[in-house]
CSV table of C-alpha atoms in Angstrom, one decimal:
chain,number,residue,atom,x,y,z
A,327,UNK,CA,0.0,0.0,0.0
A,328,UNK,CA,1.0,3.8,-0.3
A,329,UNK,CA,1.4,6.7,1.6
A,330,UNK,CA,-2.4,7.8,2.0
A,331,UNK,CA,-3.9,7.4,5.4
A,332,UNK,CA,-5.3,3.9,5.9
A,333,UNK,CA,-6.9,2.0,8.8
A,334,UNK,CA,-7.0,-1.7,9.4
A,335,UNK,CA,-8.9,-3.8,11.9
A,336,UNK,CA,-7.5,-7.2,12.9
A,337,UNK,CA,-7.9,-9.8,15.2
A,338,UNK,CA,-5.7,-12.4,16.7
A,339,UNK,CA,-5.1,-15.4,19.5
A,340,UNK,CA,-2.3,-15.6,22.1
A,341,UNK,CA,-0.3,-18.2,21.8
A,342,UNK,CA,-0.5,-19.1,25.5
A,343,UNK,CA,-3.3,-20.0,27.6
A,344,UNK,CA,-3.8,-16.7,29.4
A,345,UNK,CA,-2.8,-12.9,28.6
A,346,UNK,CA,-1.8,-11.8,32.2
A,347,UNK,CA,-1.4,-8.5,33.3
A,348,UNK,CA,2.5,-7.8,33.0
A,349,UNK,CA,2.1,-9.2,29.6
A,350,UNK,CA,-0.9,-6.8,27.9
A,351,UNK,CA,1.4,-3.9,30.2
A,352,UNK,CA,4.3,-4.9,28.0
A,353,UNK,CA,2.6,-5.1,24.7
A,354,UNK,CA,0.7,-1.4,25.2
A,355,UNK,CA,4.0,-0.4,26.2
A,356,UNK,CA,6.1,-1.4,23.0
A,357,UNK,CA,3.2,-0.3,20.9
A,358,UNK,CA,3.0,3.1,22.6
A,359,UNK,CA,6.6,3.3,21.6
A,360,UNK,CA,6.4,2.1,18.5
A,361,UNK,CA,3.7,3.9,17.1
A,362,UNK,CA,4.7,7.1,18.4
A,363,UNK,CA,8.3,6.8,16.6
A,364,UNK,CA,6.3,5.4,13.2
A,365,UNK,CA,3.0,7.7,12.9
A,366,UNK,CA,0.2,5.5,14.0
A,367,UNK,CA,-2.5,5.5,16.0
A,368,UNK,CA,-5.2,3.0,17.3
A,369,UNK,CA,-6.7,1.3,19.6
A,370,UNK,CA,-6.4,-2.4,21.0
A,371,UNK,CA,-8.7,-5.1,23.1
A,372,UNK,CA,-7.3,-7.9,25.0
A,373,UNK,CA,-9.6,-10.3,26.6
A,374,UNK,CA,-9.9,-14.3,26.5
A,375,UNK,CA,-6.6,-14.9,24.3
A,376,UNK,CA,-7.8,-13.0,21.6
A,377,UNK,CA,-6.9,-9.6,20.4
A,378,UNK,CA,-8.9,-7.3,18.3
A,379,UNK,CA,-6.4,-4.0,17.5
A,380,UNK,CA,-7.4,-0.8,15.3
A,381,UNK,CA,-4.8,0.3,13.8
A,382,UNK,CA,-4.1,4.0,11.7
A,383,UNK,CA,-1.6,5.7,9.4
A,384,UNK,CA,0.3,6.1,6.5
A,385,UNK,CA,0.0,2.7,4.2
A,386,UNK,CA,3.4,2.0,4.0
A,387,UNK,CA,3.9,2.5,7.9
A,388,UNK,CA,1.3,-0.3,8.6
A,389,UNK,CA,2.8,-2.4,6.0
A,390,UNK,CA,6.1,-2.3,8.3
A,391,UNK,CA,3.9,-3.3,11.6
A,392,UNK,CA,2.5,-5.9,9.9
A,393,UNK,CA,5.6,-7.5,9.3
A,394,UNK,CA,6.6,-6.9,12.9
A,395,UNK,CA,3.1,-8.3,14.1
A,396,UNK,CA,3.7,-11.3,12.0
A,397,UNK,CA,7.1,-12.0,13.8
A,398,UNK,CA,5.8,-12.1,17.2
A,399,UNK,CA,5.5,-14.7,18.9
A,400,UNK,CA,3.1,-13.6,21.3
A,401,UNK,CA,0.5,-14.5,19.0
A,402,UNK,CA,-0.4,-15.6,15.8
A,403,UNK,CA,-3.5,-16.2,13.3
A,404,UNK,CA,-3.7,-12.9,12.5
A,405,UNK,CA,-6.9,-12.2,10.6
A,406,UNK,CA,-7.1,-8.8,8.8
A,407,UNK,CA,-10.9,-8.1,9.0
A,408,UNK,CA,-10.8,-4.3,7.4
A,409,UNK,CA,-8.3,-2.3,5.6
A,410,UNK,CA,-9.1,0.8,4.0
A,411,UNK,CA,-8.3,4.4,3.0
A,412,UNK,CA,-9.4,6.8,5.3
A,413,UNK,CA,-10.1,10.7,5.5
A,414,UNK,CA,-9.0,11.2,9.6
A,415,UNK,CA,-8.2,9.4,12.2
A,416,UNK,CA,-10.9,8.0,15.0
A,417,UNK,CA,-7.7,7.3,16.9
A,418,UNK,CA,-5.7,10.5,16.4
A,419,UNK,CA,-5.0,11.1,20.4
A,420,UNK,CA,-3.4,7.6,21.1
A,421,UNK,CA,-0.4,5.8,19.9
A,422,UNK,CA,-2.2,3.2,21.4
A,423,UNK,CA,-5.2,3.4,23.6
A,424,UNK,CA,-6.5,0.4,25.7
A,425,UNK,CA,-9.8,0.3,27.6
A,426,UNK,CA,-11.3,-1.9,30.0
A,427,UNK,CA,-13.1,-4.5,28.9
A,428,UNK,CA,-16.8,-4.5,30.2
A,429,UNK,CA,-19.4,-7.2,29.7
A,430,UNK,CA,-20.5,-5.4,26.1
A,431,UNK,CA,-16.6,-4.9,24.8
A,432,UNK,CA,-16.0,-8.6,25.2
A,433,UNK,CA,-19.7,-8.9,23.5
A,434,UNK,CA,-18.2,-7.1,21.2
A,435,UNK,CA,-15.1,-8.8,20.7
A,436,UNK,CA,-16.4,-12.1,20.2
A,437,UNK,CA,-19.3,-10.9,17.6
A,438,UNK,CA,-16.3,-9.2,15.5
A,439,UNK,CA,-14.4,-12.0,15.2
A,440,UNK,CA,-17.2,-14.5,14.6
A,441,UNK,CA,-18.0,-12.0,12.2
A,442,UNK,CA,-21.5,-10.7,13.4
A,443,UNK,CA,-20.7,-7.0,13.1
A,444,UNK,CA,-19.2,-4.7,10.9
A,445,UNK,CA,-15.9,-3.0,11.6
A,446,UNK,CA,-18.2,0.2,11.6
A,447,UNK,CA,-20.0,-1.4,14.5
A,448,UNK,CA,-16.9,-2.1,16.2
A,449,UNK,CA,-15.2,1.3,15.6
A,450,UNK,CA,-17.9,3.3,17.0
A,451,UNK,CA,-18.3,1.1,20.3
A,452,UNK,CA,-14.6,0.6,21.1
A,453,UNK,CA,-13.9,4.7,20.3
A,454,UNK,CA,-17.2,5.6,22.9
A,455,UNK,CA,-15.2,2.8,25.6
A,456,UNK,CA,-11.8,4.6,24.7
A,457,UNK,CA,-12.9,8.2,25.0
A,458,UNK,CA,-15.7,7.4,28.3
A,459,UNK,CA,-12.7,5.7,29.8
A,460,UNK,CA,-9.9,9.0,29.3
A,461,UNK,CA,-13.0,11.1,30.6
């Protein structure tokens, strides 16, 4: 992909049993990090072994971060369930934002990746859990 501003949604499984706390600290860490020295912005959801992570910037930015993402073995089967061009970023205020995850997020999670809901669905609920929870 190109230089344009893009989002992609993906989802993906831990490789071990259980994502404790130190490790989701150390993930939102590096990608805090990371995505502040490469441009993006986004948003992620940890919860049963599964991840579901929003992700926004220049094309050939989240090209590179796939790569990395590919490469780590903290997880794998990563499903891309959305990527598209985009006029401004939902996400524009975190290198990486996290939120709780309530009852209706992991609702949430689960209908995305069984593919019940469309990433506009998912968008809109995880950016009102992002921005109620930085309230």
């Amino acid at each position: 992909m190109g230089l344009g501003l893009e989002r992609i949604v993906y989802t993906s499984r831990a490789r071990t049993a259980e994502v404790g706390l130190p490790m989701q600290v150390d993930i939102l860490a590096a990608s805090q990090r990371n995505n502040a020295r490469d441009g993006l912005t986004g948003a992620l959801l940890i919860h049963d072994g599964r991840f579901l992570q929003v992700l926004e910037g220049a094309g050939q930015d989240l090209d590179r971060l796939l790569k990395r993402l590919g490469d780590d073995p903290r997880h794998e089967g990563i499903e891309i369930i959305e990527r598209e061009p985009i006029r401004q970023r939902q996400f524009g205020e975190w290198a990486m934002a996290s939120t709780r995850v309530t009852p209706t997020l992991a609702a949430l999670l689960r209908r995305t990746i069984e593919g019940m809901w469309t990433s506009d669905e998912t968008l809109a609920r995880l950016a009102e859990a992002v921005e109620a929870q930085a309230a």
